[in-house]
Amino acid sequence: MSPATPAKMTYCFLGDSGLLVSKLALGSWMHRADSNTVESWYEMMKTAFARGVNFFDNAELYGNGQAEEIMGGAIKKGVEEGAWSREDLVVTTNWRLRKLATPLGVAVADEGRVS
């Protein structure tokens, strides 16, 4: 039996943003007790990028903020080593509005800040 030939990555536009992203994204969810490193994430991202993935997901609550730091380090290393330019990658992020006590008992978001 001959080895399988990898399928070519397909792409689509991300909403109305004009950004062309791979239909497959690499997500960075991790538990804060996981032993991830910049080097291990760089290798994963480099492998994914070589196979056409340009879409990476992150969030401030993944690994209690650790995922953002590690992926950021991996992206920086890839730029420094010439594996990709920052413009080659699309990174999404999401965040959770934590409930904060106010006199009215609600959290208010103003220009990206919670007060």
GROMACS .gro file of C-alpha atoms in nm:
model
  115
    1MET     CA    1   0.000   0.000   0.000
    2SER     CA    2   0.140   0.339  -0.095
    3PRO     CA    3   0.149   0.622   0.158
    4ALA     CA    4  -0.142   0.864   0.151
    5THR     CA    5  -0.091   1.189  -0.033
    6PRO     CA    6  -0.180   1.485   0.187
    7ALA     CA    7  -0.483   1.678   0.068
    8LYS     CA    8  -0.429   2.039  -0.032
    9MET     CA    9  -0.556   2.292   0.222
   10THR     CA   10  -0.865   2.489   0.126
   11TYR     CA   11  -0.936   2.846   0.231
   12CYS     CA   12  -1.233   3.073   0.289
   13PHE     CA   13  -1.291   3.436   0.379
   14LEU     CA   14  -1.337   3.511   0.748
   15GLY     CA   15  -1.676   3.681   0.750
   16ASP     CA   16  -1.662   4.022   0.585
   17SER     CA   17  -1.306   4.091   0.707
   18GLY     CA   18  -1.138   4.019   0.374
   19LEU     CA   19  -0.898   3.782   0.551
   20LEU     CA   20  -0.838   3.453   0.372
   21VAL     CA   21  -0.801   3.174   0.628
   22SER     CA   22  -0.747   2.801   0.615
   23LYS     CA   23  -1.064   2.600   0.674
   24LEU     CA   24  -0.876   2.426   0.952
   25ALA     CA   25  -0.748   2.623   1.250
   26LEU     CA   26  -0.500   2.522   1.519
   27GLY     CA   27  -0.644   2.598   1.861
   28SER     CA   28  -0.432   2.661   2.167
   29TRP     CA   29  -0.660   2.550   2.449
   30MET     CA   30  -0.453   2.418   2.735
   31HIS     CA   31  -0.483   2.362   3.107
   32ARG     CA   32  -0.255   2.574   3.323
   33ALA     CA   33  -0.095   2.254   3.458
   34ASP     CA   34   0.005   2.140   3.108
   35SER     CA   35   0.376   2.154   3.031
   36ASN     CA   36   0.368   2.345   2.702
   37THR     CA   37   0.667   2.548   2.590
   38VAL     CA   38   0.736   2.809   2.324
   39GLU     CA   39   0.955   2.552   2.148
   40SER     CA   40   0.685   2.280   2.141
   41TRP     CA   41   0.426   2.528   2.014
   42TYR     CA   42   0.666   2.661   1.754
   43GLU     CA   43   0.714   2.308   1.620
   44MET     CA   44   0.335   2.248   1.612
   45MET     CA   45   0.269   2.580   1.441
   46LYS     CA   46   0.552   2.526   1.193
   47THR     CA   47   0.414   2.182   1.100
   48ALA     CA   48   0.060   2.319   1.063
   49PHE     CA   49   0.181   2.620   0.860
   50ALA     CA   50   0.383   2.394   0.628
   51ARG     CA   51   0.058   2.208   0.557
   52GLY     CA   52  -0.134   2.524   0.477
   53VAL     CA   53  -0.282   2.626   0.813
   54ASN     CA   54  -0.266   3.002   0.860
   55PHE     CA   55  -0.550   3.034   1.113
   56PHE     CA   56  -0.473   3.006   1.485
   57ASP     CA   57  -0.713   3.036   1.778
   58ASN     CA   58  -0.629   3.171   2.121
   59ALA     CA   59  -0.804   3.311   2.428
   60GLU     CA   60  -0.705   3.485   2.747
   61LEU     CA   61  -0.857   3.210   2.957
   62TYR     CA   62  -0.673   2.921   2.786
   63GLY     CA   63  -0.422   2.799   3.042
   64ASN     CA   64  -0.502   3.102   3.256
   65GLY     CA   65  -0.326   3.330   3.005
   66GLN     CA   66  -0.037   3.091   2.944
   67ALA     CA   67  -0.156   3.002   2.593
   68GLU     CA   68  -0.132   3.363   2.476
   69GLU     CA   69   0.222   3.397   2.607
   70ILE     CA   70   0.337   3.067   2.457
   71MET     CA   71   0.174   3.120   2.118
   72GLY     CA   72   0.307   3.476   2.110
   73GLY     CA   73   0.657   3.344   2.173
   74ALA     CA   74   0.616   3.082   1.901
   75ILE     CA   75   0.494   3.343   1.651
   76LYS     CA   76   0.788   3.568   1.736
   77LYS     CA   77   1.034   3.279   1.696
   78GLY     CA   78   0.884   3.192   1.356
   79VAL     CA   79   0.924   3.552   1.239
   80GLU     CA   80   1.283   3.567   1.365
   81GLU     CA   81   1.373   3.236   1.197
   82GLY     CA   82   1.199   3.324   0.871
   83ALA     CA   83   0.937   3.048   0.895
   84TRP     CA   84   0.663   3.307   0.833
   85SER     CA   85   0.597   3.678   0.851
   86ARG     CA   86   0.342   3.812   1.095
   87GLU     CA   87   0.119   3.901   0.799
   88ASP     CA   88   0.108   3.532   0.698
   89LEU     CA   89  -0.086   3.438   1.013
   90VAL     CA   90  -0.441   3.512   1.128
   91VAL     CA   91  -0.481   3.483   1.505
   92THR     CA   92  -0.823   3.497   1.663
   93THR     CA   93  -0.883   3.558   2.027
   94ASN     CA   94  -1.179   3.569   2.258
   95TRP     CA   95  -1.227   3.677   2.610
   96ARG     CA   96  -1.479   3.632   2.884
   97LEU     CA   97  -1.637   3.923   3.062
   98ARG     CA   98  -1.599   3.834   3.425
   99LYS     CA   99  -1.885   3.940   3.646
  100LEU     CA  100  -1.777   4.233   3.858
  101ALA     CA  101  -1.978   4.379   4.140
  102THR     CA  102  -2.086   4.738   4.086
  103PRO     CA  103  -2.343   4.949   4.271
  104LEU     CA  104  -2.601   4.825   4.019
  105GLY     CA  105  -2.473   4.467   4.032
  106VAL     CA  106  -2.370   4.463   3.667
  107ALA     CA  107  -2.046   4.475   3.475
  108VAL     CA  108  -2.005   4.755   3.226
  109ALA     CA  109  -1.772   4.737   2.927
  110ASP     CA  110  -1.639   5.068   2.796
  111GLU     CA  111  -1.388   5.087   2.510
  112GLY     CA  112  -1.241   4.748   2.594
  113ARG     CA  113  -1.211   4.819   2.964
  114VAL     CA  114  -1.436   4.675   3.230
  115SER     CA  115  -1.532   4.921   3.499
   0.00000   0.00000   0.00000
